[in-house]
Amino acid sequence: MAFLYEINILNQPSEWRRILDIPLPSRLSDLDFKRIYFIGIGSSFWAAKIAEFLWREYVQMDAIAIQSYDFVNSRYFVSPNDIVVVFSHRGTNTFSVRALEMAKRRYNAYAVLITGLQSPISINTDFRIETCPQENCGAFTISLTSAIVRVLQWVDLFSNGLIDRFRIWLESVRLPFIIQKLPKFHNKLIIVGDLIREAVAHEVALKISETSYLPVRSYGIEQILHGPKVTLDNESSIIAFTSLSQDRQDSLRKYANAVGAEFIEINDAQKQLFPSSSEEFNWLAQLVWGQQLALELAKKLGTNPDTVRKDQSVYAYANKDIYL
């Protein structure tokens, strides 16, 4: 029997198509604003980092991604002419809910909530953008990517043709992707990426942690070159999400080879994995590939990717006094 986590991965393209047929709130296009903040925690923070990159790349406007906890407990110079976007699939995360409240009450900014269907209604929201039904397992996949698709729709208001190109790209996506090789040294596993793929690397590391319970590390490619590379040895495995448009992975590959570390590269131009004629959205395909990698590692190690260890009494007990 398939895991819920696995089914959710496979259902993503059809859910993206459904979402693309649902327009955003019409008043979004009328907003006059100077800056946009993207707020989240966990997978939602990596959605925020991806949104930040997309906004700067396509809208060419100042965008800042911030952890929910930091936004609530530190001071940011948000003006009434700014937008604060909070990603929260459940709509119940303590600090994400408080971030919405602060956006309105402290800063008097526009507050936007990107959330799942059937999540609670917030009185501190000017715009509510819904994504997919509530996830049925602890390791989020489809809710994250559905939120990203909503961001692409929003960006398209400023960059005509983006969604048309995304629809064409989507027709080339065939799941499941083939995981040709699992890392040899999963107990010393490092995930890296460049630019938007750095957020992909962090999210994939989170998925592996949640599903296989491995102590995986993640870095930007430039970041690992400036210090953490010295932790690599002949019992390390690196998975690198890279792009044909960049070349810093070459330096990391040479270093890894020199110290005997395993180097697995998932490049956005690998046609056997990503057959689209355009690499514009292949960072999203790399993210889904990473979700599947987490699944295959869980199967190999015999862990349940649906439960985030809540089925184990010691972890269920440890969680009882933690609020999120």
Coordinates of C-alpha atoms in Angstrom, one line a residue:
M1 CA 0.0 0.0 0.0
A2 CA 1.3 3.5 -0.9
F3 CA 2.1 6.0 1.8
L4 CA 0.0 9.1 2.0
Y5 CA 3.3 11.1 1.5
E6 CA 3.8 9.3 -1.8
I7 CA 0.3 9.9 -3.0
N8 CA 0.6 13.5 -2.2
I9 CA 3.8 13.9 -4.3
L10 CA 2.1 12.2 -7.3
N11 CA -1.0 14.4 -7.0
Q12 CA 0.9 17.6 -7.2
P13 CA 0.7 18.3 -11.0
S14 CA -3.1 17.8 -11.1
E15 CA -3.5 20.1 -8.1
W16 CA -1.4 22.8 -9.7
R17 CA -3.6 22.6 -12.8
R18 CA -6.7 23.0 -10.6
I19 CA -5.2 26.0 -8.8
L20 CA -4.2 27.7 -12.0
D21 CA -7.9 27.8 -13.0
I22 CA -8.8 29.7 -9.8
P23 CA -8.1 33.4 -10.1
L24 CA -6.4 35.4 -7.4
P25 CA -8.4 38.1 -5.6
S26 CA -9.0 40.8 -8.2
R27 CA -8.0 43.7 -5.8
L28 CA -4.4 42.3 -5.5
S29 CA -3.6 43.9 -8.9
D30 CA -4.8 47.3 -7.6
L31 CA -2.4 47.5 -4.6
D32 CA 0.1 50.3 -4.6
F33 CA 3.0 49.2 -2.4
K34 CA 6.8 49.7 -2.0
R35 CA 8.1 46.5 -0.5
I36 CA 6.8 43.0 0.1
Y37 CA 7.7 40.7 3.0
F38 CA 7.2 36.9 2.9
I39 CA 6.8 35.2 6.3
G40 CA 6.8 31.5 7.2
I41 CA 8.3 28.7 9.3
G42 CA 9.4 25.2 8.4
S43 CA 8.4 24.4 4.8
S44 CA 6.5 27.7 4.7
F45 CA 9.8 29.6 5.2
W46 CA 11.3 27.9 2.2
A47 CA 8.2 28.8 0.3
A48 CA 8.9 32.4 1.5
K49 CA 12.5 32.2 0.3
I50 CA 11.4 30.9 -3.1
A51 CA 8.8 33.7 -3.3
E52 CA 11.5 36.3 -2.5
F53 CA 13.7 35.0 -5.3
L54 CA 10.8 34.9 -7.8
W55 CA 9.7 38.4 -6.8
R56 CA 13.1 39.9 -7.3
E57 CA 13.7 38.0 -10.5
Y58 CA 10.5 38.8 -12.3
V59 CA 8.8 41.7 -10.6
Q60 CA 12.2 43.4 -10.0
M61 CA 11.1 44.8 -6.7
D62 CA 12.5 44.7 -3.1
A63 CA 11.4 41.5 -1.4
I64 CA 12.4 40.1 2.0
A65 CA 11.8 36.6 3.4
I66 CA 11.7 36.3 7.2
Q67 CA 11.1 33.5 9.7
S68 CA 7.8 34.0 11.5
Y69 CA 9.4 33.9 14.9
D70 CA 11.9 36.6 13.9
F71 CA 9.2 38.8 12.5
V72 CA 7.2 38.7 15.7
N73 CA 10.2 39.1 18.1
S74 CA 12.4 41.6 16.3
R75 CA 11.6 44.9 14.8
Y76 CA 11.4 45.4 11.0
F77 CA 10.8 48.7 9.2
V78 CA 7.5 47.8 7.7
S79 CA 5.4 50.8 6.4
P80 CA 1.7 51.1 5.7
N81 CA 2.7 51.0 2.0
D82 CA 4.1 47.5 2.3
I83 CA 2.6 44.0 2.0
V84 CA 3.2 41.3 4.5
V85 CA 2.5 37.8 3.1
V86 CA 2.2 35.0 5.6
F87 CA 2.5 31.4 4.4
S88 CA 0.6 29.0 6.8
H89 CA -1.0 25.9 5.4
R90 CA -2.9 25.0 8.6
G91 CA -3.5 28.6 9.6
T92 CA -2.9 27.8 13.2
N93 CA 0.9 28.2 13.7
T94 CA 1.3 30.4 16.8
F95 CA 4.0 32.8 15.3
S96 CA 2.4 32.9 11.9
V97 CA -0.9 33.9 13.3
R98 CA 0.9 36.6 15.4
A99 CA 2.8 37.8 12.4
L100 CA -0.5 38.6 10.7
E101 CA -1.7 40.4 13.8
M102 CA 1.5 42.5 13.9
A103 CA 1.3 43.3 10.2
K104 CA -2.0 45.0 10.8
R105 CA -1.8 46.3 14.4
R106 CA 1.9 47.3 14.6
Y107 CA 2.6 48.3 11.0
N108 CA -0.8 48.9 9.5
A109 CA 0.4 47.1 6.4
Y110 CA -1.5 45.1 3.9
A111 CA -1.8 41.5 5.3
V112 CA -2.0 38.5 2.9
L113 CA -2.5 34.9 4.1
I114 CA -1.6 32.1 1.8
T115 CA -3.2 29.0 3.3
G116 CA -4.9 25.7 2.8
L117 CA -8.6 25.1 2.3
Q118 CA -10.6 24.9 5.5
S119 CA -8.0 26.7 7.6
P120 CA -9.3 29.2 10.2
I121 CA -10.4 32.6 9.0
S122 CA -8.2 35.4 10.4
I123 CA -9.6 38.8 11.2
N124 CA -6.2 40.3 10.6
T125 CA -6.1 39.5 6.9
D126 CA -6.8 41.8 4.0
F127 CA -6.5 39.1 1.4
R128 CA -6.8 35.3 1.8
I129 CA -5.3 33.1 -1.0
E130 CA -6.3 29.5 -0.7
T131 CA -4.1 26.6 -2.0
C132 CA -5.0 22.9 -1.6
P133 CA -7.0 20.8 0.8
Q134 CA -5.4 20.1 4.2
E135 CA -2.4 17.8 4.1
N136 CA -3.1 14.3 5.6
C137 CA 0.4 13.6 6.7
G138 CA 3.1 15.4 8.8
A139 CA 5.7 15.9 6.1
F140 CA 4.2 18.7 3.8
T141 CA 4.6 18.4 0.0
I142 CA 1.6 19.4 -2.0
S143 CA 0.7 22.4 0.3
L144 CA 4.2 23.9 -0.2
T145 CA 4.2 23.5 -4.0
S146 CA 0.6 24.7 -4.3
A147 CA 1.6 27.9 -2.4
I148 CA 4.5 28.4 -4.8
V149 CA 2.0 28.1 -7.8
R150 CA -0.1 30.8 -6.2
V151 CA 3.0 33.0 -6.0
L152 CA 3.7 32.4 -9.6
Q153 CA 0.1 33.5 -10.4
W154 CA 0.7 36.7 -8.5
V155 CA 4.0 37.3 -10.2
D156 CA 2.3 36.9 -13.5
L157 CA 0.3 40.0 -12.8
F158 CA 3.6 41.9 -13.2
S159 CA 5.3 39.6 -15.7
N160 CA 2.8 38.8 -18.4
G161 CA 3.3 35.4 -20.0
L162 CA 4.8 33.6 -16.9
I163 CA 1.8 31.4 -16.3
D164 CA 1.4 30.6 -20.0
R165 CA 5.0 29.4 -20.0
F166 CA 4.4 27.5 -16.7
R167 CA 1.4 25.7 -18.2
I168 CA 3.5 24.6 -21.2
W169 CA 6.3 23.4 -18.8
L170 CA 3.7 21.6 -16.7
E171 CA 2.6 19.4 -19.6
S172 CA 6.1 17.9 -19.7
V173 CA 6.1 16.8 -16.1
R174 CA 5.8 13.1 -15.6
L175 CA 5.8 11.6 -12.1
P176 CA 7.2 9.8 -10.5
F177 CA 10.7 10.9 -11.3
I178 CA 13.3 8.1 -11.4
I179 CA 15.7 8.1 -8.5
Q180 CA 18.6 6.3 -10.2
K181 CA 20.9 6.3 -7.3
L182 CA 20.5 6.7 -3.5
P183 CA 23.4 8.3 -1.6
K184 CA 25.8 5.7 -0.1
F185 CA 26.4 7.5 3.1
H186 CA 23.0 8.6 4.3
N187 CA 24.3 9.2 7.9
K188 CA 26.6 11.9 6.6
L189 CA 24.4 13.5 3.9
I190 CA 24.7 17.1 2.7
I191 CA 22.3 18.8 0.4
V192 CA 23.3 21.9 -1.5
G193 CA 22.0 24.3 -4.1
D194 CA 22.6 27.6 -5.7
L195 CA 20.3 30.7 -6.0
I196 CA 16.7 29.6 -5.9
R197 CA 17.9 26.0 -5.6
E198 CA 19.5 26.8 -2.2
A199 CA 15.9 27.0 -0.8
V200 CA 15.2 23.8 -2.7
A201 CA 18.2 22.2 -0.9
H202 CA 17.0 23.3 2.5
E203 CA 13.5 22.1 1.9
V204 CA 14.7 18.7 0.6
A205 CA 16.9 18.4 3.7
L206 CA 13.8 19.1 5.9
K207 CA 11.8 16.5 4.1
I208 CA 14.5 13.9 4.6
S209 CA 14.7 14.7 8.3
E210 CA 11.0 14.5 8.7
T211 CA 10.6 11.2 6.8
S212 CA 13.8 9.3 7.4
Y213 CA 14.9 11.0 10.7
L214 CA 18.4 11.4 9.3
P215 CA 20.7 14.3 10.6
V216 CA 21.1 15.8 7.1
R217 CA 22.8 19.2 6.6
S218 CA 22.0 21.7 3.9
Y219 CA 23.9 24.7 2.5
G220 CA 24.1 27.1 -0.4
I221 CA 26.9 26.0 -2.7
E222 CA 28.8 29.2 -2.1
Q223 CA 28.3 28.8 1.6
I224 CA 29.7 25.3 1.8
L225 CA 32.8 26.4 -0.2
H226 CA 33.5 29.0 2.6
G227 CA 34.3 26.6 5.5
P228 CA 31.9 23.6 5.8
K229 CA 33.6 21.8 2.9
V230 CA 36.3 20.8 5.4
T231 CA 33.8 18.4 7.0
L232 CA 33.7 16.3 3.8
D233 CA 35.5 13.0 3.6
N234 CA 35.4 9.6 1.9
E235 CA 32.3 8.7 4.0
S236 CA 30.2 11.8 2.9
S237 CA 27.5 12.1 0.3
I238 CA 26.7 15.4 -1.4
I239 CA 23.5 15.9 -3.4
A240 CA 23.8 19.2 -5.4
F241 CA 20.9 20.9 -7.1
T242 CA 22.5 22.9 -9.8
S243 CA 21.8 24.9 -13.0
L244 CA 23.4 24.9 -16.4
S245 CA 23.5 28.7 -16.1
Q246 CA 25.9 28.6 -13.1
D247 CA 29.4 27.1 -12.6
R248 CA 30.3 27.2 -8.9
Q249 CA 29.3 23.6 -8.6
D250 CA 32.4 22.8 -10.6
S251 CA 34.6 23.9 -7.7
L252 CA 32.6 21.9 -5.2
R253 CA 32.7 18.8 -7.4
K254 CA 36.5 19.0 -7.7
Y255 CA 36.9 19.4 -4.0
A256 CA 34.6 16.5 -3.3
N257 CA 36.4 14.3 -5.7
A258 CA 39.8 15.3 -4.2
V259 CA 38.7 14.2 -0.7
G260 CA 36.8 11.1 -1.8
A261 CA 33.3 12.3 -1.1
E262 CA 30.4 11.0 -3.2
F263 CA 29.0 13.8 -5.4
I264 CA 25.5 13.4 -6.9
E265 CA 24.5 16.3 -9.2
I266 CA 20.9 17.0 -10.1
N267 CA 21.2 19.6 -12.8
D268 CA 18.2 21.5 -14.2
A269 CA 19.3 20.6 -17.8
Q270 CA 19.3 16.8 -17.3
K271 CA 16.9 15.8 -20.0
Q272 CA 16.5 12.2 -18.8
L273 CA 15.0 13.6 -15.6
F274 CA 13.4 16.9 -16.8
P275 CA 12.4 16.7 -20.5
S276 CA 11.0 20.2 -20.8
S277 CA 12.4 22.3 -23.7
S278 CA 12.9 25.1 -21.2
E279 CA 14.7 25.0 -17.8
E280 CA 12.8 28.1 -16.5
F281 CA 10.8 26.1 -13.9
N282 CA 13.0 23.0 -13.5
W283 CA 13.9 24.2 -10.0
L284 CA 10.4 23.1 -9.1
A285 CA 11.0 19.7 -10.7
Q286 CA 14.2 19.5 -8.7
L287 CA 12.2 20.1 -5.5
V288 CA 9.7 17.3 -6.4
W289 CA 12.7 15.0 -7.2
G290 CA 14.0 15.8 -3.7
Q291 CA 10.6 14.9 -2.2
Q292 CA 10.8 11.6 -3.9
L293 CA 14.4 11.1 -2.7
A294 CA 13.1 11.5 0.9
L295 CA 10.5 8.8 0.1
E296 CA 13.0 6.3 -1.3
L297 CA 15.3 6.8 1.7
A298 CA 12.4 6.2 4.1
K299 CA 11.6 3.0 2.3
K300 CA 15.2 1.9 2.4
L301 CA 15.5 2.6 6.1
G302 CA 12.1 1.3 7.0
T303 CA 10.6 4.5 8.4
N304 CA 7.1 5.7 8.0
P305 CA 7.1 9.0 6.0
D306 CA 3.5 9.9 7.1
T307 CA 3.9 10.2 10.8
V308 CA 6.9 12.4 11.7
R309 CA 7.5 9.8 14.5
K310 CA 4.2 10.6 16.2
D311 CA 3.6 6.8 16.1
Q312 CA 6.5 6.2 18.4
S313 CA 5.6 6.7 22.1
V314 CA 8.8 8.4 23.2
Y315 CA 8.5 11.0 20.5
A316 CA 4.8 11.5 21.1
Y317 CA 5.5 12.1 24.7
A318 CA 8.4 14.5 23.9
N319 CA 6.1 16.5 21.7
K320 CA 3.2 16.9 24.2
D321 CA 4.5 20.1 25.7
I322 CA 5.7 21.7 22.5
Y323 CA 3.5 24.4 20.9
L324 CA 3.9 25.4 17.3

